[in-house]
Amino acid sequence: MGLLCSKNRHYAEADIEENAQAAEIERRIEQETKAEKHIQKLLLLGAGESGKSTIFKQIKLLFQTGFDEAELKSYVSVIDANIYQTIKILYDGSKEFAHNDVNSSKYVLSSENKVIGEKLSEIGSRLDYPRLNRELAEEIGELWKDSAIQETYARGIELQVPDCTHYFMENLQRLSDANYVPTKEDVLYARVRTTGVVEIQFSPVGENKKSGEVYRLFDVGGQRNERRKWIHLFEGVTAVIFCAAINEYDQTLFEDEQKNRMMETKELFDWVLKQPCFEKTSFMLFLNKFDIFEKKVLKVPLNVCEWFKDYQPVSAGKQEIEHAFEFIKKKFEELYFQSTAPDRVDRVFKVYRTTALDQKVVKKTFKLVDETLRRRNLLEAGLL
Amino acid sequence: MPMYQPSTRREADMKLDSQVLDLETAVKDGILGGGCGVIPTDFSSEKLDLKLMIEELEFVDVPTVFICPISLEPMQDPVTLCTGQTYERSNILKWFSLGRYTCPTTMQELWDDSVTPNKTLQQLIFSWFSQKYLAMKKRSEDVQGRVKEILENLKKVKGQARVQALKELRQVVQAHGIAKKTVVENGGVGLISSLLGPYTTHAVGSEVIGVLVNLNLISNIKSDLLQPAKMSLMVDILNEGSFETKLNCTRLITMLMEGNDFVSENVASLSLLVGLLRLAKDKKHQNGVLAGLSLLKVLCSHEQVRNSFVNVGAVPQLVELMPGLNNECLELVLYLLELLSNIPEGRLALKDCPLTIPNVVKLLMKASENCTQLALSILYVICKFAPEECASLALDAGLAAKLLLVIQSGCNPVLKQRSAELLKLCSLNYTTTIFISKCNLTRTIQ
């Protein structure tokens, strides 16, 4: 009898505890769902190497605690890899040009440098790279200075030479130091292909240091893969930050050397605009890599890109740069309105000129993005 | 022993006795009404010219006793007739010279044609105007001082403080005409426009535009503001702003376009066209509708712009906008549609929009003659473009009756001619009997 009673009591207690736990879980879910609603989600999209991850890193540096020493150190191997890969591309490229080009003599290295080149090319093809040391750095430096390599670098676009080349090559001594810890700038230049999705949560600190909105920023890889399979997971994001590198109008894709990068960006933008999941999403278009664009546009005419074939230069110097920029901006605008159904025309669409490597620019630009999104919120809440 | 208490009766007590002891006091204490407190003045120091002061104070409420009954203007040299009525000397003498020896207000025959100068009144008028004038001068100096202060401030502050300073400047400029001049004279225009840059926040930008729109802008400032980067910013602000901001942006762009229509093409970005359309559709704010449509008219004077305009779906939006607009706006909408009907994409869009024909036909002979003329042009173009479809639709909408009305009315002959042509065009596909039956005409018109 006593046994029965006590068993019942156990059951009863167990029940109560279970209910209590369930209630607690419910409550937690409700709380978190509520909190989630206030978090504005931002999605970084764009073709490969358009600068999405650099923006991501900048936001981390600006509004979070930045990179701690461990994180900074984790970039050493990335930077080493960038250096080896780059010098290999250049060396192999010089050999190719020396073999095929009409002016082959331009691309012929000195005999000492050829030896270095072979050695570095071998290292560059390994899976694991050795840590950059004084000796290797000197050799790479020698090779870099060779006129044949410089001539090859001038045609870097044909070889998919990354943008960080010049920066790293000029800093070899510092980078090869035994106690080298990458600086923030080094980290911004380091190039690693993003796989999967990365996210950070941050709150842009306002003028009066009061916390403003809470944002969660997502960065997805840019290369072509099955975008259409995962894109709908981002339904309901507050804004898409679409990065387009405007200097790429004369370059081809890493994954498809027949396709012009700007055309790829154009198609991607068009595709993204038409996605049903982004019906009400605000679009912030970052026309990125303006610093490289500035230097290129006066030398390489815009109309080498099919999309810009109707471009006509009007002047020279700074005015011409501005004119070319406005032309590209107009093209993107046209594309936006073409790809936007009449019932979607009310979503926010703004274009920003950025240089993702410049922290000040990113900070100022983000301030404007933040203002726009906050105003949009107020408008939707009927408070404006 | 009762001491004689020297009178400490205040001036107020004296007023009660209706004894005006001195003019200055009387005016200062506002006996005549319209007084505005004590302003320390020194009448003898400045030689104030009454005529000048009257001119400068033209909007002030002048006490009726100072006004000449003939000219309804303040009197500078008041004279009194034997009837006791006072007039401006030159006016009453002119009256006399016409041979009338009566008192204009009382209509009495004058038994004595002498005019007596009313020195008392003259001095009162002079004092009153002087006081007002000096007060105005002081106020305007205050305003000028305030404006200069704000401009200096703007050179230094940033962020929220900058927004506040601009808001204040805007209020001052809107309230006082003199402030506008001061801003211009102290390099304020250049200073404020320089605040518009690629990283200007909406808060600052909208206030800057709010100030600029009240000022007279000279051509090099206009050119500066017409730069693509600044125009882009203005368009963004227009699209994101409150109604007031939208209106200010529209007005400012309109100001910049004046005399500069060759820049239409560069200015009229797609975002601007879309933004203006949005403004024009906002029926809650009629002045916004008018401003938006007016600017669109200016921009569409350029051919390239018309193409873009059609591409952003302007035609169906304009057509749907028509019912319920006032005549001025209707004329603008029809003007735009007529412009667009001259390009192939425009014609197509007009034809494809189901409401075009019914809405346009309704306007015939409804609003102004201009509207009718434009409506006829549009209908003619569409019906010529796609006769089978459109003629039928037009007739169903009651076109024929309207056309006959135009032909029979007192409109100018060009309209009648057009109507006849249109009628003919519509009837081409039908035999007479079918046509007449399609027209749904009443027996009498038949």
PDB file of C-alpha atoms in Angstrom, chain B residues 178-434:
ATOM      1  CA  ILE B 178      15.350  89.865 -44.702  1.00  0.00           C
ATOM      2  CA  ALA B 179      16.914  86.590 -43.575  1.00  0.00           C
ATOM      3  CA  LYS B 180      17.086  85.354 -47.135  1.00  0.00           C
ATOM      4  CA  LYS B 181      19.112  88.350 -48.159  1.00  0.00           C
ATOM      5  CA  THR B 182      21.424  87.955 -45.206  1.00  0.00           C
ATOM      6  CA  VAL B 183      22.098  84.338 -45.993  1.00  0.00           C
ATOM      7  CA  VAL B 184      22.978  85.172 -49.561  1.00  0.00           C
ATOM      8  CA  GLU B 185      25.145  88.122 -48.616  1.00  0.00           C
ATOM      9  CA  ASN B 186      27.192  86.167 -46.118  1.00  0.00           C
ATOM     10  CA  GLY B 187      28.154  83.297 -48.377  1.00  0.00           C
ATOM     11  CA  GLY B 188      25.510  81.138 -46.775  1.00  0.00           C
ATOM     12  CA  VAL B 189      24.347  79.566 -49.999  1.00  0.00           C
ATOM     13  CA  GLY B 190      27.752  78.180 -50.881  1.00  0.00           C
ATOM     14  CA  LEU B 191      28.260  77.024 -47.312  1.00  0.00           C
ATOM     15  CA  ILE B 192      24.985  75.161 -47.161  1.00  0.00           C
ATOM     16  CA  SER B 193      25.267  73.515 -50.561  1.00  0.00           C
ATOM     17  CA  SER B 194      28.717  72.291 -49.651  1.00  0.00           C
ATOM     18  CA  LEU B 195      27.059  70.260 -46.929  1.00  0.00           C
ATOM     19  CA  LEU B 196      25.587  68.050 -49.632  1.00  0.00           C
ATOM     20  CA  GLY B 197      28.038  65.277 -50.291  1.00  0.00           C
ATOM     21  CA  PRO B 198      28.196  61.536 -50.870  1.00  0.00           C
ATOM     22  CA  TYR B 199      27.972  60.798 -47.142  1.00  0.00           C
ATOM     23  CA  THR B 200      25.340  63.343 -46.201  1.00  0.00           C
ATOM     24  CA  THR B 201      22.699  61.842 -43.966  1.00  0.00           C
ATOM     25  CA  HIS B 202      19.036  62.205 -44.788  1.00  0.00           C
ATOM     26  CA  ALA B 203      18.482  64.362 -41.745  1.00  0.00           C
ATOM     27  CA  VAL B 204      21.054  66.936 -42.826  1.00  0.00           C
ATOM     28  CA  GLY B 205      20.270  66.732 -46.524  1.00  0.00           C
ATOM     29  CA  SER B 206      16.545  67.286 -46.138  1.00  0.00           C
ATOM     30  CA  GLU B 207      17.130  70.375 -43.999  1.00  0.00           C
ATOM     31  CA  VAL B 208      19.657  71.798 -46.455  1.00  0.00           C
ATOM     32  CA  ILE B 209      17.161  71.425 -49.252  1.00  0.00           C
ATOM     33  CA  GLY B 210      14.510  72.976 -47.040  1.00  0.00           C
ATOM     34  CA  VAL B 211      16.660  76.087 -46.722  1.00  0.00           C
ATOM     35  CA  LEU B 212      17.871  76.279 -50.326  1.00  0.00           C
ATOM     36  CA  VAL B 213      14.391  76.103 -51.751  1.00  0.00           C
ATOM     37  CA  ASN B 214      13.568  79.446 -50.109  1.00  0.00           C
ATOM     38  CA  LEU B 215      16.511  81.309 -51.559  1.00  0.00           C
ATOM     39  CA  ASN B 216      17.307  82.902 -54.864  1.00  0.00           C
ATOM     40  CA  LEU B 217      20.029  80.806 -56.399  1.00  0.00           C
ATOM     41  CA  ILE B 218      22.509  82.239 -58.856  1.00  0.00           C
ATOM     42  CA  SER B 219      23.696  80.277 -61.810  1.00  0.00           C
ATOM     43  CA  ASN B 220      27.004  78.988 -60.524  1.00  0.00           C
ATOM     44  CA  ILE B 221      25.316  77.637 -57.419  1.00  0.00           C
ATOM     45  CA  LYS B 222      22.749  76.016 -59.673  1.00  0.00           C
ATOM     46  CA  SER B 223      25.468  74.395 -61.760  1.00  0.00           C
ATOM     47  CA  ASP B 224      27.130  73.103 -58.644  1.00  0.00           C
ATOM     48  CA  LEU B 225      23.902  71.567 -57.421  1.00  0.00           C
ATOM     49  CA  LEU B 226      23.232  70.009 -60.800  1.00  0.00           C
ATOM     50  CA  GLN B 227      26.319  67.821 -60.504  1.00  0.00           C
ATOM     51  CA  PRO B 228      25.337  64.153 -60.795  1.00  0.00           C
ATOM     52  CA  ALA B 229      26.470  63.207 -57.295  1.00  0.00           C
ATOM     53  CA  LYS B 230      24.438  65.997 -55.654  1.00  0.00           C
ATOM     54  CA  MET B 231      21.419  65.350 -57.838  1.00  0.00           C
ATOM     55  CA  SER B 232      21.582  61.678 -56.885  1.00  0.00           C
ATOM     56  CA  LEU B 233      21.509  62.671 -53.273  1.00  0.00           C
ATOM     57  CA  MET B 234      18.514  64.931 -53.835  1.00  0.00           C
ATOM     58  CA  VAL B 235      16.647  62.186 -55.592  1.00  0.00           C
ATOM     59  CA  ASP B 236      17.375  59.758 -52.771  1.00  0.00           C
ATOM     60  CA  ILE B 237      16.136  62.302 -50.253  1.00  0.00           C
ATOM     61  CA  LEU B 238      13.028  62.888 -52.322  1.00  0.00           C
ATOM     62  CA  ASN B 239      12.274  59.188 -52.390  1.00  0.00           C
ATOM     63  CA  GLU B 240      12.848  58.652 -48.698  1.00  0.00           C
ATOM     64  CA  GLY B 241      11.482  61.806 -47.202  1.00  0.00           C
ATOM     65  CA  SER B 242       8.304  63.045 -45.623  1.00  0.00           C
ATOM     66  CA  PHE B 243       5.791  64.817 -47.823  1.00  0.00           C
ATOM     67  CA  GLU B 244       7.235  68.194 -46.975  1.00  0.00           C
ATOM     68  CA  THR B 245      10.708  67.025 -47.937  1.00  0.00           C
ATOM     69  CA  LYS B 246       9.413  65.548 -51.187  1.00  0.00           C
ATOM     70  CA  LEU B 247       7.779  68.825 -52.022  1.00  0.00           C
ATOM     71  CA  ASN B 248      10.912  70.818 -51.214  1.00  0.00           C
ATOM     72  CA  CYS B 249      13.071  68.543 -53.353  1.00  0.00           C
ATOM     73  CA  THR B 250      10.665  68.786 -56.245  1.00  0.00           C
ATOM     74  CA  ARG B 251      10.558  72.559 -55.969  1.00  0.00           C
ATOM     75  CA  LEU B 252      14.316  72.828 -55.738  1.00  0.00           C
ATOM     76  CA  ILE B 253      14.896  70.637 -58.763  1.00  0.00           C
ATOM     77  CA  THR B 254      12.327  72.665 -60.654  1.00  0.00           C
ATOM     78  CA  MET B 255      14.211  75.828 -59.698  1.00  0.00           C
ATOM     79  CA  LEU B 256      17.470  74.320 -60.896  1.00  0.00           C
ATOM     80  CA  MET B 257      15.946  73.325 -64.191  1.00  0.00           C
ATOM     81  CA  GLU B 258      14.777  76.824 -65.006  1.00  0.00           C
ATOM     82  CA  GLY B 259      16.626  78.030 -68.033  1.00  0.00           C
ATOM     83  CA  ASN B 260      18.646  74.857 -68.062  1.00  0.00           C
ATOM     84  CA  ASP B 261      16.607  72.397 -70.051  1.00  0.00           C
ATOM     85  CA  PHE B 262      19.536  70.899 -71.835  1.00  0.00           C
ATOM     86  CA  VAL B 263      20.428  69.107 -68.643  1.00  0.00           C
ATOM     87  CA  SER B 264      17.061  67.349 -68.481  1.00  0.00           C
ATOM     88  CA  GLU B 265      18.538  64.185 -69.747  1.00  0.00           C
ATOM     89  CA  ASN B 266      21.129  63.867 -67.038  1.00  0.00           C
ATOM     90  CA  VAL B 267      18.869  64.983 -64.282  1.00  0.00           C
ATOM     91  CA  ALA B 268      15.976  62.710 -65.096  1.00  0.00           C
ATOM     92  CA  SER B 269      17.174  59.474 -63.608  1.00  0.00           C
ATOM     93  CA  LEU B 270      14.749  56.593 -63.352  1.00  0.00           C
ATOM     94  CA  SER B 271      14.636  56.975 -59.601  1.00  0.00           C
ATOM     95  CA  LEU B 272      13.591  60.592 -59.993  1.00  0.00           C
ATOM     96  CA  LEU B 273      10.852  59.756 -62.465  1.00  0.00           C
ATOM     97  CA  VAL B 274       9.534  57.023 -60.192  1.00  0.00           C
ATOM     98  CA  GLY B 275       9.707  59.307 -57.199  1.00  0.00           C
ATOM     99  CA  LEU B 276       7.808  62.088 -58.953  1.00  0.00           C
ATOM    100  CA  LEU B 277       5.152  59.670 -60.135  1.00  0.00           C
ATOM    101  CA  ARG B 278       4.711  58.526 -56.570  1.00  0.00           C
ATOM    102  CA  LEU B 279       4.307  62.123 -55.491  1.00  0.00           C
ATOM    103  CA  ALA B 280       1.780  62.770 -58.226  1.00  0.00           C
ATOM    104  CA  LYS B 281      -0.303  59.827 -57.111  1.00  0.00           C
ATOM    105  CA  ASP B 282      -0.580  61.024 -53.541  1.00  0.00           C
ATOM    106  CA  LYS B 283      -4.057  62.488 -53.685  1.00  0.00           C
ATOM    107  CA  LYS B 284      -3.961  63.535 -50.070  1.00  0.00           C
ATOM    108  CA  HIS B 285      -1.591  66.327 -50.974  1.00  0.00           C
ATOM    109  CA  GLN B 286      -2.866  68.247 -53.955  1.00  0.00           C
ATOM    110  CA  ASN B 287      -0.008  70.705 -54.092  1.00  0.00           C
ATOM    111  CA  GLY B 288       2.380  67.767 -54.266  1.00  0.00           C
ATOM    112  CA  VAL B 289       0.473  66.344 -57.200  1.00  0.00           C
ATOM    113  CA  LEU B 290       0.770  69.638 -59.021  1.00  0.00           C
ATOM    114  CA  ALA B 291       4.468  70.075 -58.252  1.00  0.00           C
ATOM    115  CA  GLY B 292       5.277  66.518 -59.304  1.00  0.00           C
ATOM    116  CA  LEU B 293       3.386  66.733 -62.564  1.00  0.00           C
ATOM    117  CA  SER B 294       4.863  70.124 -63.394  1.00  0.00           C
ATOM    118  CA  LEU B 295       8.403  68.884 -62.983  1.00  0.00           C
ATOM    119  CA  LEU B 296       7.626  65.768 -64.988  1.00  0.00           C
ATOM    120  CA  LYS B 297       6.409  68.016 -67.775  1.00  0.00           C
ATOM    121  CA  VAL B 298       9.695  69.914 -67.740  1.00  0.00           C
ATOM    122  CA  LEU B 299      11.756  66.734 -67.716  1.00  0.00           C
ATOM    123  CA  CYS B 300       9.799  65.049 -70.487  1.00  0.00           C
ATOM    124  CA  SER B 301      10.610  67.836 -72.882  1.00  0.00           C
ATOM    125  CA  HIS B 302      13.643  65.691 -73.638  1.00  0.00           C
ATOM    126  CA  GLU B 303      13.110  62.738 -75.912  1.00  0.00           C
ATOM    127  CA  GLN B 304      15.352  60.285 -74.080  1.00  0.00           C
ATOM    128  CA  VAL B 305      13.482  60.953 -70.905  1.00  0.00           C
ATOM    129  CA  ARG B 306      10.165  60.085 -72.503  1.00  0.00           C
ATOM    130  CA  ASN B 307      11.429  56.627 -73.326  1.00  0.00           C
ATOM    131  CA  SER B 308      12.623  56.057 -69.795  1.00  0.00           C
ATOM    132  CA  PHE B 309       9.378  57.417 -68.465  1.00  0.00           C
ATOM    133  CA  VAL B 310       7.336  54.895 -70.379  1.00  0.00           C
ATOM    134  CA  ASN B 311       9.691  52.151 -69.259  1.00  0.00           C
ATOM    135  CA  VAL B 312       8.965  52.775 -65.607  1.00  0.00           C
ATOM    136  CA  GLY B 313       5.302  52.159 -66.216  1.00  0.00           C
ATOM    137  CA  ALA B 314       4.225  55.778 -66.260  1.00  0.00           C
ATOM    138  CA  VAL B 315       1.372  55.396 -68.716  1.00  0.00           C
ATOM    139  CA  PRO B 316      -1.010  53.163 -66.749  1.00  0.00           C
ATOM    140  CA  GLN B 317      -0.213  55.089 -63.578  1.00  0.00           C
ATOM    141  CA  LEU B 318      -1.005  58.424 -65.189  1.00  0.00           C
ATOM    142  CA  VAL B 319      -4.174  57.078 -66.740  1.00  0.00           C
ATOM    143  CA  GLU B 320      -5.395  55.725 -63.416  1.00  0.00           C
ATOM    144  CA  LEU B 321      -4.560  59.000 -61.783  1.00  0.00           C
ATOM    145  CA  MET B 322      -6.927  61.095 -63.893  1.00  0.00           C
ATOM    146  CA  PRO B 323     -10.321  60.795 -62.233  1.00  0.00           C
ATOM    147  CA  GLY B 324     -10.730  63.311 -59.480  1.00  0.00           C
ATOM    148  CA  LEU B 325      -7.945  65.690 -60.416  1.00  0.00           C
ATOM    149  CA  ASN B 326      -8.469  69.406 -60.690  1.00  0.00           C
ATOM    150  CA  ASN B 327      -8.259  71.018 -64.108  1.00  0.00           C
ATOM    151  CA  GLU B 328      -4.718  72.268 -63.808  1.00  0.00           C
ATOM    152  CA  CYS B 329      -3.414  68.821 -62.947  1.00  0.00           C
ATOM    153  CA  LEU B 330      -5.595  67.162 -65.563  1.00  0.00           C
ATOM    154  CA  GLU B 331      -4.096  69.344 -68.212  1.00  0.00           C
ATOM    155  CA  LEU B 332      -0.604  68.327 -67.113  1.00  0.00           C
ATOM    156  CA  VAL B 333      -1.458  64.643 -67.146  1.00  0.00           C
ATOM    157  CA  LEU B 334      -2.977  64.885 -70.587  1.00  0.00           C
ATOM    158  CA  TYR B 335      -0.022  66.897 -71.794  1.00  0.00           C
ATOM    159  CA  LEU B 336       2.328  64.167 -70.606  1.00  0.00           C
ATOM    160  CA  LEU B 337       0.242  61.400 -72.121  1.00  0.00           C
ATOM    161  CA  GLU B 338       0.109  63.275 -75.381  1.00  0.00           C
ATOM    162  CA  LEU B 339       3.901  63.598 -75.398  1.00  0.00           C
ATOM    163  CA  LEU B 340       4.231  59.914 -74.696  1.00  0.00           C
ATOM    164  CA  SER B 341       1.760  59.010 -77.400  1.00  0.00           C
ATOM    165  CA  ASN B 342       4.270  60.281 -79.908  1.00  0.00           C
ATOM    166  CA  ILE B 343       6.719  57.473 -79.252  1.00  0.00           C
ATOM    167  CA  PRO B 344       6.014  53.858 -80.202  1.00  0.00           C
ATOM    168  CA  GLU B 345       6.417  52.430 -76.684  1.00  0.00           C
ATOM    169  CA  GLY B 346       4.105  55.112 -75.395  1.00  0.00           C
ATOM    170  CA  ARG B 347       1.434  54.355 -77.962  1.00  0.00           C
ATOM    171  CA  LEU B 348       1.631  50.702 -77.130  1.00  0.00           C
ATOM    172  CA  ALA B 349       1.351  51.349 -73.435  1.00  0.00           C
ATOM    173  CA  LEU B 350      -1.637  53.613 -73.992  1.00  0.00           C
ATOM    174  CA  LYS B 351      -3.355  51.027 -76.078  1.00  0.00           C
ATOM    175  CA  ASP B 352      -2.621  48.245 -73.629  1.00  0.00           C
ATOM    176  CA  CYS B 353      -3.961  50.068 -70.643  1.00  0.00           C
ATOM    177  CA  PRO B 354      -7.678  49.256 -70.434  1.00  0.00           C
ATOM    178  CA  LEU B 355      -8.635  52.483 -68.716  1.00  0.00           C
ATOM    179  CA  THR B 356      -7.063  54.840 -71.217  1.00  0.00           C
ATOM    180  CA  ILE B 357      -9.970  55.211 -73.570  1.00  0.00           C
ATOM    181  CA  PRO B 358     -12.782  55.410 -71.032  1.00  0.00           C
ATOM    182  CA  ASN B 359     -10.919  57.899 -68.842  1.00  0.00           C
ATOM    183  CA  VAL B 360      -9.826  60.112 -71.703  1.00  0.00           C
ATOM    184  CA  VAL B 361     -13.196  60.088 -73.425  1.00  0.00           C
ATOM    185  CA  LYS B 362     -14.815  61.197 -70.168  1.00  0.00           C
ATOM    186  CA  LEU B 363     -12.661  64.293 -70.221  1.00  0.00           C
ATOM    187  CA  LEU B 364     -13.848  65.561 -73.571  1.00  0.00           C
ATOM    188  CA  MET B 365     -15.744  68.802 -73.089  1.00  0.00           C
ATOM    189  CA  LYS B 366     -15.535  68.284 -69.357  1.00  0.00           C
ATOM    190  CA  ALA B 367     -12.597  70.342 -68.214  1.00  0.00           C
ATOM    191  CA  SER B 368     -10.856  73.118 -70.112  1.00  0.00           C
ATOM    192  CA  GLU B 369     -10.544  73.534 -73.854  1.00  0.00           C
ATOM    193  CA  ASN B 370      -6.890  72.640 -73.646  1.00  0.00           C
ATOM    194  CA  CYS B 371      -7.808  69.384 -72.001  1.00  0.00           C
ATOM    195  CA  THR B 372     -10.244  68.605 -74.759  1.00  0.00           C
ATOM    196  CA  GLN B 373      -7.637  69.375 -77.365  1.00  0.00           C
ATOM    197  CA  LEU B 374      -5.060  67.125 -75.742  1.00  0.00           C
ATOM    198  CA  ALA B 375      -7.587  64.382 -75.184  1.00  0.00           C
ATOM    199  CA  LEU B 376      -8.544  64.476 -78.836  1.00  0.00           C
ATOM    200  CA  SER B 377      -4.906  64.202 -79.901  1.00  0.00           C
ATOM    201  CA  ILE B 378      -4.365  61.211 -77.695  1.00  0.00           C
ATOM    202  CA  LEU B 379      -7.475  59.459 -78.904  1.00  0.00           C
ATOM    203  CA  TYR B 380      -6.607  60.156 -82.479  1.00  0.00           C
ATOM    204  CA  VAL B 381      -3.153  58.665 -82.106  1.00  0.00           C
ATOM    205  CA  ILE B 382      -4.407  55.525 -80.411  1.00  0.00           C
ATOM    206  CA  CYS B 383      -7.240  54.967 -82.802  1.00  0.00           C
ATOM    207  CA  LYS B 384      -4.941  55.435 -85.736  1.00  0.00           C
ATOM    208  CA  PHE B 385      -2.470  53.008 -84.238  1.00  0.00           C
ATOM    209  CA  ALA B 386      -4.958  50.216 -83.582  1.00  0.00           C
ATOM    210  CA  PRO B 387      -8.208  51.112 -85.263  1.00  0.00           C
ATOM    211  CA  GLU B 388     -10.094  47.841 -84.866  1.00  0.00           C
ATOM    212  CA  GLU B 389      -9.578  47.491 -81.151  1.00  0.00           C
ATOM    213  CA  CYS B 390      -9.677  51.069 -80.119  1.00  0.00           C
ATOM    214  CA  ALA B 391     -12.412  52.461 -82.271  1.00  0.00           C
ATOM    215  CA  SER B 392     -14.808  49.945 -80.831  1.00  0.00           C
ATOM    216  CA  LEU B 393     -13.775  50.635 -77.283  1.00  0.00           C
ATOM    217  CA  ALA B 394     -13.968  54.350 -77.851  1.00  0.00           C
ATOM    218  CA  LEU B 395     -17.435  54.176 -79.262  1.00  0.00           C
ATOM    219  CA  ASP B 396     -18.537  52.004 -76.374  1.00  0.00           C
ATOM    220  CA  ALA B 397     -17.265  54.683 -74.062  1.00  0.00           C
ATOM    221  CA  GLY B 398     -19.508  57.222 -75.690  1.00  0.00           C
ATOM    222  CA  LEU B 399     -16.981  58.896 -77.910  1.00  0.00           C
ATOM    223  CA  ALA B 400     -19.300  59.668 -80.777  1.00  0.00           C
ATOM    224  CA  ALA B 401     -21.761  61.727 -78.788  1.00  0.00           C
ATOM    225  CA  LYS B 402     -18.897  63.719 -77.343  1.00  0.00           C
ATOM    226  CA  LEU B 403     -17.335  64.359 -80.706  1.00  0.00           C
ATOM    227  CA  LEU B 404     -20.579  65.619 -82.104  1.00  0.00           C
ATOM    228  CA  LEU B 405     -20.844  67.866 -79.088  1.00  0.00           C
ATOM    229  CA  VAL B 406     -17.433  69.331 -79.823  1.00  0.00           C
ATOM    230  CA  ILE B 407     -18.291  69.859 -83.460  1.00  0.00           C
ATOM    231  CA  GLN B 408     -21.498  71.638 -82.590  1.00  0.00           C
ATOM    232  CA  SER B 409     -20.049  73.696 -79.762  1.00  0.00           C
ATOM    233  CA  GLY B 410     -18.369  77.063 -79.818  1.00  0.00           C
ATOM    234  CA  CYS B 411     -14.870  75.661 -79.530  1.00  0.00           C
ATOM    235  CA  ASN B 412     -12.117  76.827 -81.771  1.00  0.00           C
ATOM    236  CA  PRO B 413     -12.157  75.445 -85.300  1.00  0.00           C
ATOM    237  CA  VAL B 414      -9.010  73.356 -84.850  1.00  0.00           C
ATOM    238  CA  LEU B 415     -10.808  71.235 -82.297  1.00  0.00           C
ATOM    239  CA  LYS B 416     -13.799  70.818 -84.489  1.00  0.00           C
ATOM    240  CA  GLN B 417     -11.599  69.746 -87.334  1.00  0.00           C
ATOM    241  CA  ARG B 418      -9.856  67.187 -85.140  1.00  0.00           C
ATOM    242  CA  SER B 419     -13.131  65.844 -83.870  1.00  0.00           C
ATOM    243  CA  ALA B 420     -14.418  65.396 -87.364  1.00  0.00           C
ATOM    244  CA  GLU B 421     -11.258  63.539 -88.334  1.00  0.00           C
ATOM    245  CA  LEU B 422     -11.511  61.328 -85.328  1.00  0.00           C
ATOM    246  CA  LEU B 423     -15.145  60.591 -85.967  1.00  0.00           C
ATOM    247  CA  LYS B 424     -14.316  59.645 -89.497  1.00  0.00           C
ATOM    248  CA  LEU B 425     -11.477  57.434 -88.347  1.00  0.00           C
ATOM    249  CA  CYS B 426     -13.693  55.573 -85.947  1.00  0.00           C
ATOM    250  CA  SER B 427     -16.397  55.057 -88.484  1.00  0.00           C
ATOM    251  CA  LEU B 428     -14.113  53.642 -91.119  1.00  0.00           C
ATOM    252  CA  ASN B 429     -14.613  50.064 -90.133  1.00  0.00           C
ATOM    253  CA  TYR B 430     -18.336  50.160 -89.883  1.00  0.00           C
ATOM    254  CA  THR B 431     -21.189  50.663 -92.237  1.00  0.00           C
ATOM    255  CA  THR B 432     -23.245  53.718 -91.502  1.00  0.00           C
ATOM    256  CA  THR B 433     -26.123  51.915 -89.838  1.00  0.00           C
ATOM    257  CA  ILE B 434     -23.947  49.831 -87.565  1.00  0.00           C
TER     258      ILE B 434
END
